[in-house]
Coordinates of C-alpha atoms and ligand atoms in Angstrom, one line a residue:
X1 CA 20.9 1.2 -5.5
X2 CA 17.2 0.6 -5.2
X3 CA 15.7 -0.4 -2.0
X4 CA 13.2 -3.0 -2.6
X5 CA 10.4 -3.4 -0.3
X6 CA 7.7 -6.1 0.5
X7 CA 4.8 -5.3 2.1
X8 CA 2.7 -8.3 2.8
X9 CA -1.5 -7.4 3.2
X10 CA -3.1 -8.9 5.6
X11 CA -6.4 -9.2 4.0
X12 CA -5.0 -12.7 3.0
X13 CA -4.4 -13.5 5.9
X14 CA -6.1 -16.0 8.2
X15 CA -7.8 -13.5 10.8
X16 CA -8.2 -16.7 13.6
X17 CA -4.3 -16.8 13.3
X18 CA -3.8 -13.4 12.6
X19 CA -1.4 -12.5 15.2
X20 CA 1.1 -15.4 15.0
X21 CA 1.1 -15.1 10.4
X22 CA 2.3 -11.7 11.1
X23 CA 5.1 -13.0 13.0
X24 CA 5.9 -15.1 10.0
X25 CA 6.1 -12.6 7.4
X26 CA 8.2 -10.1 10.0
X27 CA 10.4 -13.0 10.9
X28 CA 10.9 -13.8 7.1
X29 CA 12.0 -10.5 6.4
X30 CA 9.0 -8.7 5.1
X31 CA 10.1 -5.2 5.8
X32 CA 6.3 -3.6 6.1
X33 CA 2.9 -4.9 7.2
X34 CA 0.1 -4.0 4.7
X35 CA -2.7 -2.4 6.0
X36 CA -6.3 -2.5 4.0
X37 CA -9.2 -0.8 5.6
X38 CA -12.3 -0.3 3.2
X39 CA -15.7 0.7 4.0
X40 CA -18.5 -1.0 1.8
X41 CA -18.5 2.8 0.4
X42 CA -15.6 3.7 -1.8
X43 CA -15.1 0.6 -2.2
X44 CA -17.8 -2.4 -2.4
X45 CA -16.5 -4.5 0.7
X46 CA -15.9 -3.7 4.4
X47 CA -12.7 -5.2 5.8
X48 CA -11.9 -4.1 9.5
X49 CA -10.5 -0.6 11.7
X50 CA -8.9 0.7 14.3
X51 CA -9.4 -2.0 16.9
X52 CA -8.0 -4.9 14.7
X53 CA -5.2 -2.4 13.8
X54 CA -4.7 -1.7 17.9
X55 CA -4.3 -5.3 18.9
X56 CA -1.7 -6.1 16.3
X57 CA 0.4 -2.9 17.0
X58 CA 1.1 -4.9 20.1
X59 CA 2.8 -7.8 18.5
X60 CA 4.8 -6.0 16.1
X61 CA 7.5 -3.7 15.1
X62 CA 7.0 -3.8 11.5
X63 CA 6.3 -0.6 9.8
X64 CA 2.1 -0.1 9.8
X65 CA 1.2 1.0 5.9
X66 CA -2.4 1.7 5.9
X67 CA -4.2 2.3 2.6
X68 CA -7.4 3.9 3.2
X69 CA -9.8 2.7 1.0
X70 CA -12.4 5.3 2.6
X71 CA -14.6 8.0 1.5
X72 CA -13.1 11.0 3.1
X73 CA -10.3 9.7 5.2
X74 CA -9.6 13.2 6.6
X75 CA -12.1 12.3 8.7
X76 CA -10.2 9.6 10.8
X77 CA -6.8 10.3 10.3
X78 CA -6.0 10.6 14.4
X79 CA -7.8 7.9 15.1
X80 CA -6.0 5.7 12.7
X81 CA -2.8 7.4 13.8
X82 CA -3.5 6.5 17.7
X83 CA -4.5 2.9 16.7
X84 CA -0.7 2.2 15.3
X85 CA -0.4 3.3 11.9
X86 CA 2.9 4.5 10.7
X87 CA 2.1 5.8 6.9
X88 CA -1.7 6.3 5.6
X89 CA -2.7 6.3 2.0
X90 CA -5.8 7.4 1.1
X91 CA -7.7 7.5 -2.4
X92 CA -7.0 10.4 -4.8
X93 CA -11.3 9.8 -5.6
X94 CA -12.1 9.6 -2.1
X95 CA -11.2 12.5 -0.7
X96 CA -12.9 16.2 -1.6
X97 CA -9.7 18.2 -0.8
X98 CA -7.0 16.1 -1.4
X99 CA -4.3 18.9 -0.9
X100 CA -5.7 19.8 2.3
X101 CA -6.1 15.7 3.7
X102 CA -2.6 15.0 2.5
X103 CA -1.4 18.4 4.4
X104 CA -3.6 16.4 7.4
X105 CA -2.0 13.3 7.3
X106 CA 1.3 15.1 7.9
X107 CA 0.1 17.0 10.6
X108 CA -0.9 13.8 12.4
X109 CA 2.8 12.9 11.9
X110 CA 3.0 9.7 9.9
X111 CA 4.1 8.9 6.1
X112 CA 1.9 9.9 3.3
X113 CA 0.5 8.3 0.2
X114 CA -1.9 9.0 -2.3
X115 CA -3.6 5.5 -4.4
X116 CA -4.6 5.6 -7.6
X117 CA -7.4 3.8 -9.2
X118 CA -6.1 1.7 -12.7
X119 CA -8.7 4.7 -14.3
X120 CA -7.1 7.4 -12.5
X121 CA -4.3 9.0 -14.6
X122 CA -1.3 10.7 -12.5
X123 CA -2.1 14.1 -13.3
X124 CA -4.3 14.1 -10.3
X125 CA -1.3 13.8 -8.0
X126 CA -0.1 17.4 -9.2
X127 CA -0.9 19.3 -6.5
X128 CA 0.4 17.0 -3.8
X129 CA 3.3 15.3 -5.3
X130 CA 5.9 17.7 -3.7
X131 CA 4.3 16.2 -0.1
X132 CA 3.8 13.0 -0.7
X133 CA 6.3 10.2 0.8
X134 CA 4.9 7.5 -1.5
X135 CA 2.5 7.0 -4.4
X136 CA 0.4 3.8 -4.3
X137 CA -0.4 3.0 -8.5
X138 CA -3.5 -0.1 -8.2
X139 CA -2.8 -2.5 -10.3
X140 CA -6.2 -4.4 -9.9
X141 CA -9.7 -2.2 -8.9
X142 CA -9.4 -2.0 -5.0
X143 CA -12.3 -3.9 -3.1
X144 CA -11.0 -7.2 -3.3
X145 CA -7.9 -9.7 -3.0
X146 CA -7.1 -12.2 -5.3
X147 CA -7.6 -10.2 -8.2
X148 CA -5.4 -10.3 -11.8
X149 CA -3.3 -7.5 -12.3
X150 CA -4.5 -5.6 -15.0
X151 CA -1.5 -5.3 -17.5
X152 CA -1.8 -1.6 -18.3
X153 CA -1.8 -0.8 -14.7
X154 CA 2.1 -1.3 -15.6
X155 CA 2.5 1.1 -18.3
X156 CA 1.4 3.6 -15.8
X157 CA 3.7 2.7 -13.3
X158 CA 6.7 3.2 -16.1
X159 CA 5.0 6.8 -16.7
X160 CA 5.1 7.6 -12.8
X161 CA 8.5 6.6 -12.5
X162 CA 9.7 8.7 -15.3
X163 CA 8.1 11.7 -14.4
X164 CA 8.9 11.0 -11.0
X165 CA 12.5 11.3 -11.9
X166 CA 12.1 14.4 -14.9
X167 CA 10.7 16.4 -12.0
X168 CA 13.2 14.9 -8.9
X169 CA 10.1 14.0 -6.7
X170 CA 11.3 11.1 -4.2
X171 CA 8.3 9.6 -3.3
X172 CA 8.4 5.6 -3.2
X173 CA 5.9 3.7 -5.6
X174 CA 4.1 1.2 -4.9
X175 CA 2.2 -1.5 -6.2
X176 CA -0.9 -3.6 -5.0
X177 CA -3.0 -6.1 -6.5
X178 CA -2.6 -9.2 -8.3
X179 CA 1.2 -8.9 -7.6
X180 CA 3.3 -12.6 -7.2
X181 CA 6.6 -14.0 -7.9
X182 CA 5.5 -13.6 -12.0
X183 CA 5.3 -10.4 -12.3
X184 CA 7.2 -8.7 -9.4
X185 CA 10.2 -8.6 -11.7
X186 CA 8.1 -7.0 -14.2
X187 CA 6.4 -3.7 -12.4
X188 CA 10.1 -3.7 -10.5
X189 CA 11.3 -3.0 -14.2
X190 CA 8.9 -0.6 -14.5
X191 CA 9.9 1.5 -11.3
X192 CA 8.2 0.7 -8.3
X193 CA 9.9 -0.5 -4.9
X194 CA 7.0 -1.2 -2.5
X195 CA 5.2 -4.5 -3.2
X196 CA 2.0 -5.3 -2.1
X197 CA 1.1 -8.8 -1.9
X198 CA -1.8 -10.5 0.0
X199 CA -2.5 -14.0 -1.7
X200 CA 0.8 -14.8 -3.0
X201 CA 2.1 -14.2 0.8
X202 CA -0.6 -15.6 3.1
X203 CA -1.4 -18.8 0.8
X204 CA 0.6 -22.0 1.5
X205 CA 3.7 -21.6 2.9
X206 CA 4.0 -17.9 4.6
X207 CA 8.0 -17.9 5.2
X208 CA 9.2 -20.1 1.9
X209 CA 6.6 -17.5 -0.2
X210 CA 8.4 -14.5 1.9
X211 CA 11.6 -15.7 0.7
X212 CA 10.9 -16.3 -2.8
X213 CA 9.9 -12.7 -3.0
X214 CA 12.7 -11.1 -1.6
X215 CA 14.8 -13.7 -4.1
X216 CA 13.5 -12.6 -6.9
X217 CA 13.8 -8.5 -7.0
X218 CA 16.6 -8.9 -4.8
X219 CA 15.3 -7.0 -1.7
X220 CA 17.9 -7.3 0.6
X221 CA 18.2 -8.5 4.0
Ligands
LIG1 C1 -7.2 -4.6 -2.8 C2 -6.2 -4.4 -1.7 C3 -5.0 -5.2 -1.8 C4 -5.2 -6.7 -1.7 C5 -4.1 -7.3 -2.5 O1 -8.2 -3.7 -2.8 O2 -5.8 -3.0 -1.6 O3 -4.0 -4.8 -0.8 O4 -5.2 -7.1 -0.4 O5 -4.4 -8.7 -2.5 P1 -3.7 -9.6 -3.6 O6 -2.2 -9.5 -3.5 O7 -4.3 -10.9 -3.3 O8 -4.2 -9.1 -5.0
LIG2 ZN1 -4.0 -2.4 -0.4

């Protein structure tokens, strides 16, 4: 059976109430905290680091999933590490080596994921796929929330899974951008089990939106 996953991103989030809407989405059964740190480089907009990502490690237990969204991540992989994250993602296009930073993130003892842009086709993951704990496919161009998923982002999801499963890799996909209770069904179709969702979480009711979620792919409790 598939194990379904929701990852709420706090991006969405209301940051003067930040602490108290993550103990909505843990106490509604969200089963990972979404991480997104970008850095007005890779991508156009800078969101926040390791101190925002320190004071929240203290108020929960959820699983930390921190997509990167950094050129060169190798360089600040302890530092994210001691700060509280439990997996890092970085970019496929961000990093120079990404063989070597993935072999990194593993040596700094946490989960590993590699994104992909929506331009970015899989064949880029060759060389790592064997490592890697999760792959993260975009479904919108990462910079923003609140963006439409772009359809064919989909198609490529289908492609990952079946690969995935022609070559026996067990890495988790997962999905980010533009995902909500209209589509989830859809890209869960298409293979992945870890949704990312910022807007359709953190806008209007946190715990009734938490719950719809898991309702509809059937993530269990
Ligand atoms: C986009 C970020 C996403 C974003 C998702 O660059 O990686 O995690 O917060 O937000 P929504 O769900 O609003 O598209
Ligand atoms: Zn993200």
């Amino acid at each position: 059976m598939v194990m379904f996953k929701l990852a709420p991103s706090i991006l969405a989030a209301d940051f003067s109430k930040l602490g108290e809407q993550i103990h909505l989405v843990e106490a509604a059964g969200a089963d990972e905290l979404h991480i997104d740190v970008m850095d007005g480089i890779f991508v156009p907009s800078i969101s926040f680091g390791m101190p925002v990502i320190q004071s929240i490690r203290g108020v929960s237990k959820m699983f930390f999933d921190v997509h990167l969204m950094i050129t060169e991540p190798v360089r600040y992989l302890e530092e994210f590490v001691k700060a509280g994250a439990d997996g890092i993602t970085v970019h496929a296009e961000a990093c120079s080596d990404l063989k070597e930073t993935v072999k990194r993130v593993k040596e700094a003892g946490v989960k590993v994921g590699v994104s992909i842009k929506p331009d970015t086709p899989i064949s880029v993951l060759e060389d790592v796929e064997p490592y890697l704990d999760r792959v993260l496919v975009m479904t919108v161009n990462p910079g923003f929330g609140g963006q439409k998923l772009i359809p064919e982002c989909v198609e490529k999801v289908r492609e990952l899974a079946k690969h995935r499963s022609s070559c026996s890799f067990s890495y988790d996909i997962q999905v980010d951008g533009g995902i909500g209770l209209s589509n989830v069904r859809e890209v869960a179709d298409a293979g992945a089990e870890v949704f990312v969702a910022g807007t359709a979480v953190f806008r209007g009711n946190i715990l009734q939106n938490v719950k719809a979620f898991k309702e509809e792919v059937g993530v269990a409790d």
